[in-house]
Amino acid sequence: MSPTSLPADRVARFHAIEAARFLAAHPRCVALHQQAQRHFLFGVPLHWMADAPSPVPLYVDKAQGARLFDVDGHTIIDFCLGDTGAMFGHSPAAIARTLAEHGAFGATTMLPSTVALEVADLLEQRFGLPMWQFTATASDANRFVLRWARALTGRQHIVVFNGCYHGTVDDVFVDLDAQGAAHTRPSLLGQVHDLTTTTRVVEFNDLDGLRAALAAGD
């Protein structure tokens, strides 16, 4: 039996059982999430944290190495590692020590520092590229590279893969509907521009579709 042939009522029953089991095992997460409704939209500091499939988000007590420890006392192996922000594990001693050391000299001056030059030199040594642009998030990196590419090439169009995550850049929030037509993702609230005029969408692994989308050279 393929996943698509499962009866909807059977899926709903299974989901209800698993949701109830999760809630029973995470009473402190439930209580904290109720408290968070007062302070955060969707009850989370960053809206995408509400996309987790669990009935309420996991509230983390601490993270160490490749493990998360939630407020209800569960230990969880973490395969995400902060979307690679913690690719060497959570809170390695060397990084924690360096953050504490440099935090004492100020964290947000909005001016260049000698440390930035040291980092740039190390990046050049490691990757062989002399020029760098620092960003605060992966989404900023995507946003900036799109602007650079458009400025350097004079081309406006981009191609994205249907249903995939490309950062929180407005231009990439375009999906295909059931008929294969591109449309702005409904979750992108408040967008007034028609993103489909400059964003093309192809299904992941559809080589012919990708070739067709790139054929115009624009």
XYZ file of C-alpha atoms in Angstrom:
218
model
C 0.000 0.000 0.000
C 1.466 3.345 -1.023
C 1.346 6.314 1.402
C -1.139 8.118 -0.861
C -3.592 5.220 -0.709
C -3.971 5.235 3.074
C -7.533 6.111 4.120
C -7.782 9.643 5.484
C -9.605 8.506 8.621
C -6.833 6.029 9.407
C -4.199 8.755 9.075
C -6.286 11.081 11.267
C -6.627 8.424 13.985
C -2.902 7.729 13.982
C -2.141 11.464 14.151
C -4.540 11.932 17.068
C -2.962 9.065 19.018
C 0.576 10.367 18.467
C -0.438 13.946 19.322
C -2.022 12.809 22.587
C 1.065 10.764 23.441
C 3.315 13.770 22.800
C 1.209 16.113 24.942
C 1.136 13.636 27.833
C 4.921 13.304 27.745
C 5.604 17.054 27.532
C 3.507 18.871 30.177
C 6.087 21.620 30.743
C 6.347 22.297 26.997
C 2.557 22.638 26.914
C 2.575 25.065 29.853
C 5.391 27.177 28.410
C 3.716 27.323 25.015
C 0.520 28.600 26.636
C 2.571 31.255 28.436
C 4.309 32.213 25.183
C 1.004 33.147 23.518
C 1.101 36.407 25.485
C 4.425 37.498 24.014
C 4.910 35.926 20.556
C 2.949 35.645 17.326
C 1.991 31.956 16.958
C 3.502 31.468 20.419
C 7.110 31.250 19.186
C 9.999 33.779 19.026
C 10.480 33.135 15.275
C 7.364 32.221 13.279
C 8.891 29.218 11.496
C 9.323 27.494 14.869
C 5.568 26.895 14.735
C 6.038 24.694 11.636
C 7.151 21.717 13.740
C 4.770 18.748 13.351
C 4.378 18.319 17.117
C 1.222 19.762 18.764
C 3.403 22.276 20.628
C 7.079 23.103 20.079
C 9.771 21.418 22.107
C 11.201 23.842 24.642
C 14.939 23.290 25.023
C 16.576 23.434 28.424
C 20.107 23.094 27.059
C 22.037 21.694 24.106
C 25.384 19.942 24.249
C 27.259 18.160 21.502
C 24.747 16.359 19.280
C 21.983 16.285 21.892
C 19.116 18.495 22.997
C 17.685 18.307 26.508
C 14.092 19.515 26.700
C 12.337 20.998 29.718
C 10.470 17.745 30.340
C 13.687 15.811 30.867
C 13.945 14.069 27.499
C 17.284 13.655 25.732
C 17.030 13.995 21.955
C 19.659 13.296 19.308
C 19.835 16.418 17.141
C 20.309 15.799 13.416
C 19.627 19.454 12.546
C 22.361 21.202 14.550
C 20.917 24.654 14.050
C 20.771 24.295 10.258
C 24.584 23.835 10.424
C 25.007 26.842 12.725
C 26.179 24.267 15.274
C 27.751 21.900 12.751
C 30.555 21.057 15.201
C 28.049 20.318 17.935
C 26.283 22.526 20.454
C 28.556 24.589 22.691
C 31.977 23.037 22.045
C 34.346 24.146 24.786
C 36.644 26.041 22.419
C 33.781 28.025 20.865
C 32.113 28.734 24.228
C 35.450 29.974 25.567
C 36.059 32.197 22.517
C 32.548 33.680 22.649
C 32.974 34.520 26.326
C 36.364 36.098 25.642
C 35.269 38.281 22.741
C 31.873 39.070 24.287
C 33.728 41.035 26.938
C 34.963 43.445 24.250
C 31.515 44.283 22.839
C 29.197 42.428 20.490
C 27.364 44.991 18.323
C 29.444 48.019 17.379
C 28.246 48.255 13.739
C 31.864 49.015 12.776
C 34.656 46.788 11.406
C 37.095 45.226 13.835
C 40.564 43.731 13.708
C 38.983 40.342 14.337
C 36.991 40.668 11.100
C 40.256 41.037 9.181
C 41.702 38.005 10.936
C 38.630 35.983 9.976
C 38.850 37.167 6.352
C 42.513 36.120 6.196
C 41.667 32.677 7.578
C 38.817 32.290 5.057
C 41.173 33.179 2.203
C 43.710 30.631 3.435
C 41.073 27.916 3.698
C 39.091 28.561 0.490
C 41.530 30.469 -1.729
C 39.135 33.397 -2.263
C 40.231 36.917 -1.226
C 36.880 38.770 -1.223
C 34.129 38.107 1.352
C 30.760 39.485 2.424
C 29.640 38.562 5.932
C 25.973 37.979 6.676
C 24.067 37.356 9.889
C 21.883 34.539 8.519
C 21.712 32.052 5.661
C 18.643 33.883 4.352
C 20.660 37.114 4.187
C 23.338 35.229 2.269
C 20.724 34.068 -0.262
C 19.213 37.547 -0.479
C 22.569 39.218 -1.092
C 23.748 36.678 -3.665
C 20.541 37.145 -5.658
C 21.130 40.894 -5.726
C 24.776 40.457 -6.718
C 23.863 38.000 -9.479
C 21.187 40.308 -10.858
C 23.474 43.331 -10.698
C 26.393 41.569 -12.400
C 24.425 39.758 -15.116
C 21.551 42.154 -15.735
C 19.218 39.143 -15.585
C 16.121 39.367 -13.414
C 14.750 35.814 -13.407
C 15.561 33.074 -10.927
C 14.628 29.381 -10.763
C 13.556 27.616 -7.565
C 12.515 24.048 -6.805
C 8.904 23.402 -5.917
C 8.204 23.068 -2.207
C 11.838 23.431 -1.217
C 13.288 25.871 1.301
C 15.531 28.600 -0.100
C 15.644 30.908 2.919
C 13.191 33.622 3.912
C 13.703 35.639 0.743
C 10.429 36.854 -0.772
C 11.488 36.020 -4.346
C 11.713 32.298 -3.588
C 8.277 31.873 -1.976
C 6.735 30.579 -5.198
C 5.245 27.094 -5.617
C 3.408 25.076 -8.265
C -0.291 24.368 -7.847
C -1.986 21.085 -8.733
C -2.232 22.180 -12.388
C 1.481 23.028 -12.550
C 1.015 26.815 -12.529
C 3.315 28.979 -10.407
C 1.790 31.025 -7.585
C 3.013 32.950 -4.558
C 3.043 30.763 -1.447
C -0.020 31.615 0.692
C 2.099 31.783 3.856
C 3.916 34.861 2.495
C 1.544 37.332 4.132
C 1.467 40.953 3.013
C 3.326 40.523 -0.278
C 1.925 42.978 -2.851
C 4.133 42.077 -5.833
C 3.546 39.260 -8.302
C 6.660 37.172 -7.710
C 5.838 34.839 -10.599
C 6.929 37.508 -13.082
C 10.588 36.911 -12.162
C 10.559 33.504 -10.417
C 10.201 30.212 -12.269
C 9.483 26.948 -10.498
C 10.421 23.400 -11.439
C 9.957 20.118 -9.625
C 13.030 18.832 -7.851
C 14.930 16.296 -9.999
C 12.987 17.262 -13.136
C 15.961 17.726 -15.465
C 13.849 18.460 -18.543
C 11.851 21.055 -16.623
C 15.050 22.675 -15.403
C 16.519 22.796 -18.891
C 13.316 24.419 -20.171
C 13.359 27.003 -17.375
C 16.979 27.924 -18.170
C 16.640 27.788 -21.967
C 15.858 31.497 -22.424
C 19.187 32.451 -20.912
C 17.586 35.193 -18.833
